[in-house]
Coordinates of C-alpha atoms in Angstrom, one line a residue:
X1 CA -0.3 -0.2 0.3
X2 CA 1.6 3.3 -0.6
X3 CA 1.4 6.1 1.0
X4 CA 1.6 9.9 -0.6
X5 CA 4.4 12.2 0.0
X6 CA 5.7 13.0 3.9
X7 CA 5.3 16.3 4.5
X8 CA 8.7 18.0 5.7
X9 CA 10.1 18.7 9.1
X10 CA 8.6 21.9 9.9
X11 CA 11.4 24.4 10.6
X12 CA 11.1 26.5 13.4
X13 CA 11.7 29.3 11.2
X14 CA 9.5 29.3 8.9
X15 CA 5.8 29.9 9.3
X16 CA 3.3 27.3 9.5
X17 CA 2.0 25.4 6.6
X18 CA -0.7 27.3 4.9
X19 CA -0.2 30.5 7.8
X20 CA -0.3 34.0 7.3
X21 CA 3.3 34.3 4.2
X22 CA 4.5 36.6 1.9
X23 CA 2.9 34.8 -1.1
X24 CA -0.1 34.9 -2.0
X25 CA -2.2 35.1 1.8
X26 CA -0.3 37.6 3.1
X27 CA -2.4 40.9 1.6
X28 CA -3.3 39.6 -1.5
X29 CA -6.8 40.5 -1.0
X30 CA -5.8 44.5 -0.3
X31 CA -7.6 46.5 -3.7
X32 CA -5.8 49.0 -5.1
X33 CA -8.1 51.2 -4.1
X34 CA -7.6 50.7 -0.2
X35 CA -3.2 50.7 -1.0
X36 CA -4.1 54.2 -2.1
X37 CA -6.1 55.6 0.7
X38 CA -3.5 54.3 2.9
X39 CA -0.5 55.9 1.0
X40 CA -2.5 58.9 1.2
X41 CA -3.4 58.7 4.9
X42 CA 0.8 57.8 5.8
X43 CA 2.0 61.0 3.8
X44 CA -1.1 62.9 5.7
X45 CA -0.1 61.3 9.6
X46 CA 3.8 62.3 8.2
X47 CA 2.7 65.8 7.5
X48 CA 0.6 66.4 10.7
X49 CA 3.2 64.3 13.3
X50 CA 5.9 67.0 11.5
X51 CA 3.9 70.2 11.6
X52 CA 5.9 72.5 13.7
X53 CA 3.1 74.7 14.4
X54 CA 0.5 72.4 15.6
X55 CA 4.0 70.7 18.2
X56 CA 4.6 73.8 19.5
X57 CA 0.7 74.3 20.2
X58 CA 1.1 70.8 21.8
X59 CA 4.0 71.1 23.6
X60 CA 3.8 74.3 25.4
X61 CA 2.7 73.6 28.6
X62 CA -0.9 75.1 29.8
X63 CA -1.5 77.5 32.4
X64 CA -1.0 76.4 36.2
X65 CA -3.8 74.7 37.8
X66 CA -3.7 73.0 41.1
X67 CA -2.4 69.0 40.9
X68 CA -4.7 67.1 41.7
X69 CA -3.7 63.8 44.2
X70 CA -3.8 61.2 42.8
X71 CA -6.2 59.0 45.4
X72 CA -8.6 62.1 44.6
X73 CA -8.7 61.1 40.9
X74 CA -11.3 59.9 38.4
X75 CA -10.4 56.5 37.4
X76 CA -11.8 54.9 33.8
X77 CA -12.0 51.2 32.9
X78 CA -14.9 52.2 30.1
X79 CA -14.4 55.3 27.7
X80 CA -16.9 58.3 28.7
X81 CA -17.7 61.7 26.7
X82 CA -18.9 63.8 29.2
X83 CA -19.9 65.8 26.0
X84 CA -22.5 63.2 25.6
X85 CA -23.6 62.1 28.9
X86 CA -26.8 65.0 29.4
X87 CA -28.0 63.9 32.5
X88 CA -26.3 63.0 35.7
X89 CA -27.8 61.1 38.9
X90 CA -26.7 60.8 42.3
X91 CA -26.9 58.2 45.4
X92 CA -27.3 60.0 48.6
X93 CA -25.9 57.3 51.2
X94 CA -22.2 56.9 50.9
X95 CA -22.2 59.2 47.3
X96 CA -23.0 62.7 48.0
X97 CA -23.5 61.7 51.7
X98 CA -19.6 60.7 52.9
X99 CA -20.0 59.3 55.9
X100 CA -17.3 59.0 59.0
X101 CA -17.4 55.0 58.4
X102 CA -15.8 54.4 61.8
X103 CA -18.4 56.5 64.0
X104 CA -21.5 54.8 61.6
X105 CA -19.8 51.2 61.9
X106 CA -19.9 51.8 65.8
X107 CA -23.4 52.5 66.2
X108 CA -24.7 49.9 63.7
X109 CA -23.1 47.4 65.4
X110 CA -23.8 48.3 68.9
X111 CA -27.9 49.3 67.5
X112 CA -27.6 45.5 66.4
X113 CA -26.3 43.8 68.9
X114 CA -28.7 45.7 71.3
X115 CA -31.6 44.0 69.6
X116 CA -30.4 41.0 69.1
X117 CA -30.2 40.7 73.0
X118 CA -33.5 42.2 73.4
X119 CA -35.5 40.7 70.6
X120 CA -33.5 37.5 69.3
X121 CA -33.0 36.5 73.0
X122 CA -29.4 36.1 72.3
X123 CA -27.1 35.7 75.8
X124 CA -25.9 38.9 77.2
X125 CA -22.3 38.2 77.0
X126 CA -22.5 38.9 73.3
X127 CA -23.4 42.8 74.2
X128 CA -19.4 42.5 75.6
X129 CA -18.3 41.8 71.9
X130 CA -15.5 44.6 70.9
X131 CA -16.1 46.4 67.0
X132 CA -13.4 45.3 65.0
X133 CA -12.7 47.6 61.8
X134 CA -9.7 45.8 60.5
X135 CA -11.7 43.1 60.3
X136 CA -14.1 44.5 57.4
X137 CA -14.1 45.6 54.3
X138 CA -15.8 45.2 51.0
X139 CA -15.8 42.6 49.4
X140 CA -15.9 39.3 51.9
X141 CA -18.6 37.0 51.3
X142 CA -19.9 35.0 54.2
X143 CA -20.0 30.8 54.1
X144 CA -24.0 30.8 56.0
X145 CA -23.5 26.8 56.1
X146 CA -19.6 26.4 57.3
X147 CA -19.4 29.6 59.2
X148 CA -16.6 31.3 57.0
X149 CA -15.7 34.7 56.2
X150 CA -13.9 34.8 52.8
X151 CA -11.9 36.9 50.6
X152 CA -11.5 35.8 46.9
X153 CA -10.0 37.0 43.8
X154 CA -11.4 37.4 40.9
X155 CA -11.7 33.8 38.7
X156 CA -13.6 32.9 42.1
X157 CA -10.4 31.5 44.2
X158 CA -10.7 31.6 47.9
X159 CA -6.9 33.7 48.7
X160 CA -8.2 34.2 52.5
X161 CA -10.5 32.7 55.0
X162 CA -11.8 32.7 59.0
X163 CA -13.7 30.7 61.0
X164 CA -14.8 33.3 64.0
X165 CA -11.6 35.9 64.2
X166 CA -8.7 33.0 63.6
X167 CA -7.6 31.9 59.8
X168 CA -9.3 28.9 59.0
X169 CA -7.0 25.8 59.7
X170 CA -5.1 25.3 56.3
X171 CA -6.8 21.1 56.4
X172 CA -10.2 22.7 56.8
X173 CA -9.9 25.8 53.9
X174 CA -7.8 23.3 51.0
X175 CA -10.9 20.7 51.4
X176 CA -13.8 23.3 51.5
X177 CA -12.3 25.5 48.5
X178 CA -8.9 24.6 47.3
X179 CA -10.2 22.9 44.6
X180 CA -13.8 24.8 44.0
X181 CA -14.8 28.0 42.8
X182 CA -16.9 30.2 45.1
X183 CA -20.6 30.9 43.5
X184 CA -22.4 33.5 44.8
X185 CA -25.2 33.1 43.5
X186 CA -25.3 30.0 45.9
X187 CA -27.9 30.8 48.6
X188 CA -24.4 29.0 50.7
X189 CA -22.8 32.2 50.4
X190 CA -24.0 35.8 51.1
X191 CA -21.6 38.9 49.3
X192 CA -21.1 41.8 51.6
X193 CA -20.1 44.4 49.2
X194 CA -21.6 47.7 50.3
X195 CA -20.3 49.6 53.6
X196 CA -23.5 49.3 55.3
X197 CA -23.0 45.9 55.7
X198 CA -19.8 45.8 57.6
X199 CA -20.7 45.7 60.6
X200 CA -22.8 42.3 60.2
X201 CA -19.9 40.6 58.7
X202 CA -17.4 41.5 62.1
X203 CA -20.5 40.1 64.1
X204 CA -21.3 37.2 62.4
X205 CA -17.5 36.5 63.3
X206 CA -16.8 38.0 66.4
X207 CA -20.3 36.0 68.5
X208 CA -18.9 32.4 66.2
X209 CA -16.0 33.2 68.4
X210 CA -17.3 34.1 71.3
X211 CA -19.9 31.3 71.7
X212 CA -17.4 28.6 70.3
X213 CA -14.7 29.3 72.3
X214 CA -17.2 29.2 75.3
X215 CA -17.9 25.7 74.0
X216 CA -21.8 26.4 72.2
X217 CA -22.6 24.9 69.2
X218 CA -23.3 27.7 67.0
X219 CA -26.3 27.5 63.6
X220 CA -24.2 29.5 61.5
X221 CA -27.1 29.8 59.0
X222 CA -29.6 31.5 61.8
X223 CA -27.2 33.7 63.1
X224 CA -26.4 35.0 60.1
X225 CA -30.1 35.2 59.0
X226 CA -30.6 36.5 62.9
X227 CA -28.5 39.3 62.4
X228 CA -29.0 40.2 58.8
X229 CA -33.1 40.7 60.1
X230 CA -31.8 42.7 63.0
X231 CA -29.6 45.3 61.1
X232 CA -32.4 45.8 58.5
X233 CA -34.9 46.9 60.7
X234 CA -32.1 49.0 62.5
X235 CA -32.2 50.7 58.9
X236 CA -35.9 50.2 57.8
X237 CA -37.1 51.2 61.0
X238 CA -35.2 54.5 61.1
X239 CA -33.9 54.4 64.5
X240 CA -30.0 53.9 62.8
X241 CA -31.2 57.3 61.0
X242 CA -32.6 59.3 63.8
X243 CA -29.0 58.8 66.1
X244 CA -27.1 60.0 63.0
X245 CA -29.8 63.1 62.9
X246 CA -29.5 63.9 66.3
X247 CA -25.9 64.8 64.9
X248 CA -25.3 64.6 61.5
X249 CA -21.7 66.6 61.7
X250 CA -20.7 63.3 64.2
X251 CA -21.3 60.8 61.4
X252 CA -21.3 62.6 57.9
X253 CA -18.0 64.5 56.0
X254 CA -19.1 68.4 55.4
X255 CA -17.2 68.2 52.0
X256 CA -16.5 72.4 51.1
X257 CA -16.6 71.0 47.3
X258 CA -19.6 69.1 46.9
X259 CA -21.5 72.5 46.0
X260 CA -19.4 73.8 43.5
X261 CA -18.6 70.5 41.8
X262 CA -22.3 69.9 41.0
X263 CA -22.5 73.6 40.6
X264 CA -19.9 73.4 37.7
X265 CA -22.0 70.0 36.4
X266 CA -25.1 72.4 35.5
X267 CA -22.5 74.9 34.1
X268 CA -21.3 72.9 31.8
X269 CA -24.9 72.0 30.6
X270 CA -25.6 69.1 32.7
X271 CA -28.9 68.0 34.2
X272 CA -28.6 66.9 38.0
X273 CA -30.9 64.7 39.2
X274 CA -31.2 62.3 43.2
X275 CA -32.6 59.0 43.7
X276 CA -31.9 57.6 47.0
X277 CA -33.5 54.9 48.5
X278 CA -33.6 56.9 51.4
X279 CA -36.8 58.4 52.7
X280 CA -37.9 61.5 52.5
X281 CA -37.3 63.5 55.7
X282 CA -34.2 61.7 55.9
X283 CA -33.1 62.6 52.7
X284 CA -34.0 66.2 53.4
X285 CA -31.9 66.6 56.8
X286 CA -29.0 65.3 55.3
X287 CA -28.7 66.9 51.6
X288 CA -29.7 70.3 53.7
X289 CA -26.9 69.4 56.0
X290 CA -25.0 68.8 52.6
X291 CA -25.6 71.5 50.4
X292 CA -27.6 74.5 51.8
X293 CA -25.8 77.7 51.8
X294 CA -22.7 76.2 50.3
X295 CA -23.1 78.8 47.6
X296 CA -24.9 81.6 47.0
X297 CA -26.5 80.8 43.8
X298 CA -28.3 77.9 45.2
X299 CA -30.2 79.1 48.7
X300 CA -31.7 75.2 49.5
X301 CA -30.0 72.0 48.0
X302 CA -33.1 71.4 46.3
X303 CA -32.1 74.0 43.8
X304 CA -28.9 71.8 42.3
X305 CA -31.7 69.2 41.5
X306 CA -34.0 68.5 37.7
X307 CA -35.4 65.9 40.0
X308 CA -35.9 64.3 43.0
X309 CA -36.6 60.6 43.9
X310 CA -36.3 59.3 47.3
X311 CA -37.8 55.7 48.7
X312 CA -36.0 54.4 45.6
X313 CA -36.0 50.5 46.7
X314 CA -33.4 50.3 43.6
X315 CA -32.3 47.7 42.6
X316 CA -36.1 46.9 42.3
X317 CA -36.2 50.4 40.8
X318 CA -34.4 49.5 37.4
X319 CA -36.2 45.6 37.2
X320 CA -39.3 46.3 38.3
X321 CA -42.6 48.9 37.3
X322 CA -43.6 50.8 40.5
X323 CA -44.9 53.9 39.8
X324 CA -44.0 57.2 40.8
X325 CA -45.5 58.2 43.9
X326 CA -45.5 62.0 44.3
X327 CA -45.1 63.7 48.4
X328 CA -46.0 67.1 49.6
X329 CA -42.3 68.0 50.7
X330 CA -43.5 70.1 52.5
X331 CA -44.3 67.5 55.6
X332 CA -41.3 66.6 57.5
X333 CA -43.3 62.5 56.6
X334 CA -43.3 63.9 53.3
X335 CA -47.6 62.0 52.4
X336 CA -48.3 61.0 49.6
X337 CA -50.3 63.5 47.4
X338 CA -51.1 61.2 44.5
X339 CA -49.4 59.3 41.3
X340 CA -47.4 61.3 39.6
X341 CA -47.9 61.5 35.9
X342 CA -44.9 63.8 35.0
X343 CA -41.6 64.8 36.6
X344 CA -41.1 68.6 37.3
X345 CA -38.4 70.3 38.9
X346 CA -39.2 71.4 42.0
X347 CA -41.2 68.5 42.8
X348 CA -40.4 65.5 45.1
X349 CA -40.8 61.9 44.1
X350 CA -40.9 57.8 45.5
X351 CA -40.8 54.7 43.9
X352 CA -40.7 54.7 40.0
X353 CA -39.0 52.9 38.0
X354 CA -36.7 52.9 35.1
X355 CA -38.8 52.7 31.9
X356 CA -41.1 55.4 33.2
X357 CA -38.3 58.1 34.4
X358 CA -36.5 57.5 30.8
X359 CA -40.3 58.2 29.5
X360 CA -40.9 61.3 31.4
X361 CA -37.7 63.1 31.7
X362 CA -37.1 62.5 28.1
X363 CA -33.3 61.6 29.1
X364 CA -32.5 57.4 28.1
X365 CA -29.5 55.1 27.5
X366 CA -25.9 56.4 27.5
X367 CA -27.4 60.3 27.6
X368 CA -27.4 59.5 31.2
X369 CA -24.8 58.9 33.9
X370 CA -25.4 57.4 37.0
X371 CA -23.3 58.4 40.0
X372 CA -23.7 55.8 43.0
X373 CA -22.0 53.4 45.9
X374 CA -23.7 49.9 45.6
X375 CA -22.4 47.3 43.3
X376 CA -25.4 45.4 43.4
X377 CA -27.7 48.1 44.0
X378 CA -26.8 51.2 41.6
X379 CA -24.3 49.5 39.7
X380 CA -24.6 46.3 38.2
X381 CA -28.3 46.5 38.4
X382 CA -28.5 49.4 37.0
X383 CA -25.8 47.8 34.4
X384 CA -27.9 44.7 33.5
X385 CA -30.9 46.8 32.8
X386 CA -30.1 49.9 30.8
X387 CA -27.5 51.8 28.6
X388 CA -26.9 54.0 31.7
X389 CA -23.4 55.2 32.0
X390 CA -21.8 54.7 35.1
X391 CA -19.9 56.0 38.0
X392 CA -19.1 54.0 41.8
X393 CA -18.0 55.9 44.4
X394 CA -15.4 53.6 46.6
X395 CA -13.8 56.3 49.3
X396 CA -12.0 53.5 50.5
X397 CA -9.8 54.3 47.5
X398 CA -8.5 57.5 49.2
X399 CA -6.8 55.3 51.9
X400 CA -5.3 52.4 49.8
X401 CA -3.7 54.7 47.0
X402 CA -2.6 57.1 49.9
X403 CA -1.2 53.5 51.8
X404 CA 0.1 51.8 49.2
X405 CA 2.3 55.3 47.7
X406 CA 3.7 55.7 51.4
X407 CA 5.2 52.0 50.6
X408 CA 6.5 52.9 47.7
X409 CA 10.5 51.9 48.6
X410 CA 8.9 48.6 49.8
X411 CA 6.2 47.9 46.4
X412 CA 9.4 48.6 44.1
X413 CA 11.2 45.9 46.0
X414 CA 8.9 43.3 46.0
X415 CA 8.3 44.0 42.0
X416 CA 12.2 43.4 41.5
X417 CA 12.0 40.6 43.9
X418 CA 9.3 39.2 41.9
X419 CA 10.7 39.4 38.4
X420 CA 14.1 37.8 39.8
X421 CA 12.0 35.1 41.3
X422 CA 10.2 34.6 37.6
X423 CA 13.8 34.4 36.1
X424 CA 15.3 31.9 38.6
X425 CA 12.7 29.6 37.9
X426 CA 12.9 29.8 34.2
X427 CA 17.2 29.1 34.8
X428 CA 16.6 26.2 37.4
X429 CA 14.1 24.9 34.4
X430 CA 16.6 25.0 31.9
X431 CA 19.2 23.6 34.0
X432 CA 17.1 21.0 35.1
X433 CA 16.5 20.0 31.1
X434 CA 20.1 20.6 30.3
X435 CA 21.3 17.8 33.3
X436 CA 18.7 15.7 32.0
X437 CA 19.9 15.5 28.0
X438 CA 23.9 15.2 29.8
X439 CA 22.8 12.4 31.9
X440 CA 21.0 10.4 28.9
X441 CA 23.9 10.9 26.6
X442 CA 26.7 9.5 29.4
X443 CA 24.2 6.8 29.9
X444 CA 23.8 5.7 26.5
X445 CA 28.0 4.8 26.7
X446 CA 28.3 5.7 23.5
X447 CA 30.5 8.8 23.3
X448 CA 33.9 9.1 22.5
X449 CA 36.3 8.9 25.8
X450 CA 36.5 12.8 24.6
X451 CA 33.6 14.0 24.9
X452 CA 32.2 11.6 27.7
X453 CA 34.9 13.6 29.6
X454 CA 33.6 17.3 28.0
X455 CA 29.8 16.1 29.4
X456 CA 31.0 15.0 32.3
X457 CA 32.9 18.4 33.0
X458 CA 29.5 20.2 31.6
X459 CA 27.3 18.0 34.3
X460 CA 29.2 18.7 37.2
X461 CA 29.7 22.5 36.0
X462 CA 25.3 22.8 35.7
X463 CA 24.4 20.5 38.7
X464 CA 27.1 23.3 40.3
X465 CA 25.1 26.1 38.6
X466 CA 21.5 24.1 39.6
X467 CA 21.9 23.9 43.1
X468 CA 23.3 27.6 43.3
X469 CA 19.9 28.6 41.4
X470 CA 17.8 26.3 44.0
X471 CA 19.1 28.2 46.7
X472 CA 18.7 30.9 45.3
X473 CA 14.8 30.4 44.5
X474 CA 14.3 29.3 48.0
X475 CA 15.3 32.4 49.0
X476 CA 13.3 34.8 46.2
X477 CA 10.3 32.9 47.5
X478 CA 10.8 33.3 51.3
X479 CA 11.8 37.2 50.3
X480 CA 9.2 37.6 48.1
X481 CA 6.6 36.0 50.8
X482 CA 7.4 38.0 53.6
X483 CA 7.4 41.5 51.9
X484 CA 4.5 40.9 50.4
X485 CA 2.6 39.6 53.5
X486 CA 4.2 43.0 55.2
X487 CA 2.6 45.3 52.3
X488 CA -0.7 44.1 52.4
X489 CA -1.0 43.2 56.7
X490 CA 0.5 46.8 56.7
X491 CA -3.1 47.6 55.2
X492 CA -5.8 45.7 57.3
X493 CA -3.9 43.0 59.0
X494 CA -6.6 40.3 58.5
X495 CA -7.6 40.9 54.6
X496 CA -4.6 42.7 53.0
X497 CA -5.3 44.7 50.3
X498 CA -9.4 46.0 49.3
X499 CA -8.6 45.8 45.6
X500 CA -5.6 42.9 45.6
X501 CA -5.9 39.4 46.4
X502 CA -2.5 37.6 46.1
X503 CA -1.4 38.4 42.1
X504 CA -4.8 38.7 41.0
X505 CA -7.1 42.0 41.7
X506 CA -9.8 40.8 44.3
X507 CA -13.6 39.9 43.4
X508 CA -14.4 43.2 44.7
X509 CA -12.2 44.7 42.2
X510 CA -12.7 42.7 39.7
X511 CA -16.9 43.8 39.8
X512 CA -15.8 47.6 39.7
X513 CA -13.7 46.8 36.9
X514 CA -16.6 45.1 35.3
X515 CA -19.8 46.9 36.1
X516 CA -18.5 50.4 36.4
X517 CA -17.8 53.0 33.7
X518 CA -16.0 55.2 35.7
X519 CA -15.2 55.0 39.7
X520 CA -13.3 57.7 42.3
X521 CA -13.5 58.4 46.2
X522 CA -16.0 61.1 45.9
X523 CA -18.6 63.1 44.1
X524 CA -16.5 66.8 44.7
X525 CA -13.3 65.3 42.6
X526 CA -15.5 66.1 39.3
X527 CA -14.3 69.7 39.8
X528 CA -10.6 68.9 38.6
X529 CA -12.0 67.7 35.6
X530 CA -14.4 69.6 32.3
X531 CA -17.8 68.7 31.9
X532 CA -16.6 68.1 28.8
X533 CA -14.3 65.4 29.9
X534 CA -13.0 62.9 27.5
X535 CA -12.5 60.1 30.8
X536 CA -10.1 57.9 27.9
X537 CA -9.1 54.1 29.7
X538 CA -5.7 52.4 28.5
X539 CA -6.6 49.6 26.4
X540 CA -7.0 45.6 27.7
X541 CA -3.8 43.8 26.2
X542 CA -3.5 40.3 25.5
X543 CA -0.8 38.5 26.8
X544 CA 1.1 38.5 23.5
X545 CA 0.2 41.8 23.4
X546 CA 1.8 42.9 26.6
X547 CA 4.7 40.2 25.5
X548 CA 5.7 42.7 22.6
X549 CA 3.3 42.1 19.1
X550 CA 2.8 45.1 17.7
X551 CA -1.0 45.0 17.5
X552 CA -0.5 46.5 20.9
X553 CA 0.5 49.5 19.5
X554 CA -2.4 50.0 17.4
X555 CA -5.4 51.4 19.3
X556 CA -3.3 52.3 23.3
X557 CA -6.9 53.4 23.9
X558 CA -9.8 51.6 25.2
X559 CA -13.5 51.5 23.8
X560 CA -17.1 53.2 24.1
X561 CA -18.6 49.9 23.1
X562 CA -20.7 48.3 25.7
X563 CA -19.3 47.1 29.1
X564 CA -17.6 44.2 30.0
X565 CA -20.1 42.9 32.9
X566 CA -22.8 44.0 30.7
X567 CA -23.4 40.1 28.9
X568 CA -24.5 42.3 25.5

């Protein structure tokens, strides 16, 4: 039986057969018209890039402006042209109103413990628990079945886990999470992504630590549900907000740049709206504290906003069809006047839904930018339900950037050690390959005497080099791990950096990247930018482009296409 001709062995210096080649595939479909246009564009590019007058205009420094601290910048995940945005909406809590986190968390913690004891019949000794603000940060998940608190990377892999207030034993961690991804849709897990939720995580772990140390058995799922219900009640019955209203200056940060920032947006032709889950009485009290009297052009905070919607019920606002209700804003309680048929400036509403909002205001889709602090309620749901552009307020950015800037020298050293570790690992593997090859040649015993002696000498030399490299790699691993732990624990002794988990983005960081077009630490940061600003993101690079493939240089800036998390 005859066979066809056998293909020659593929040369590493030549392309794969059938792939791109100079002839005939590469460039064979470029028409003469396209070639002429490209040649003309290339010529015009040379003229543009060598234009002396233009060069002077672009290189002349602008008049000095106030330097914006890096921690106060607006960061861009997806290109956004502010000149296309006509209507800008704001959440209130933790967005326009930036709370003093530790004070509010302590208040919420204390009130929830009191409710657990008085109404859920928890033993009085849990009242002795101390709130540890270091033990909580956004982006943690609670395992309601096993009583653990977890921090994950962007792939859903668990990097850190605590049971009670102690690190989960390695054997238990490996058994429960090492070969599994945590899927937050599973009711076993609860995702704590809001600043309001931080005290419940601390309570959950604190009660487990206390009760199990005393020999009590804890039903973890019931404990979490009780805490969740108690803290929700504290918010829902307004008992927490009544305490805040007694001393707003203690709990709410008064940002002197907030009014000027909103004024600048309005002066740039933007219309503004307020869309908050807080009820009218609390909204009015907080907004008066924040904005009344800041600027003479706005005697009342309501003058800043074209539309005001309270008790919006997000995320249901984005997915359901509840009507807008007009409120009597002259009364403290904001009595319902009736169902609204239109949205008017100067009138206050409650409830509502996205579809009616767009219809009644005449603005829709990408002409609306919504600014909020809550991944799920403000950002994720609006992004999945609409084409609204989104900006997330993450006040913790200021702490993390300030901290990492202070640790610049240590982080630079760590980065250099990490690169050295990778190089050492590559060199170890190379020497092992060389050594294996030499030993196979010597084992066969077929080498002439001179070649055998040369091979044995090379084997001895390679072994010595390999030993040196292995020792250095082991030392480098220890150095890198120690330095990384020191930097991470310097920010948070339990969970490390907010936006990172190991070498990857944390789950929280990943969601900010996926669902927020912009993110920043406070609304007033917009004061430092033009209302017509074109916010440009760096383009995502694939691994081969980061390795030097020139396609990475074709478009260094990002896209205005659908956001990564939109499922479009």
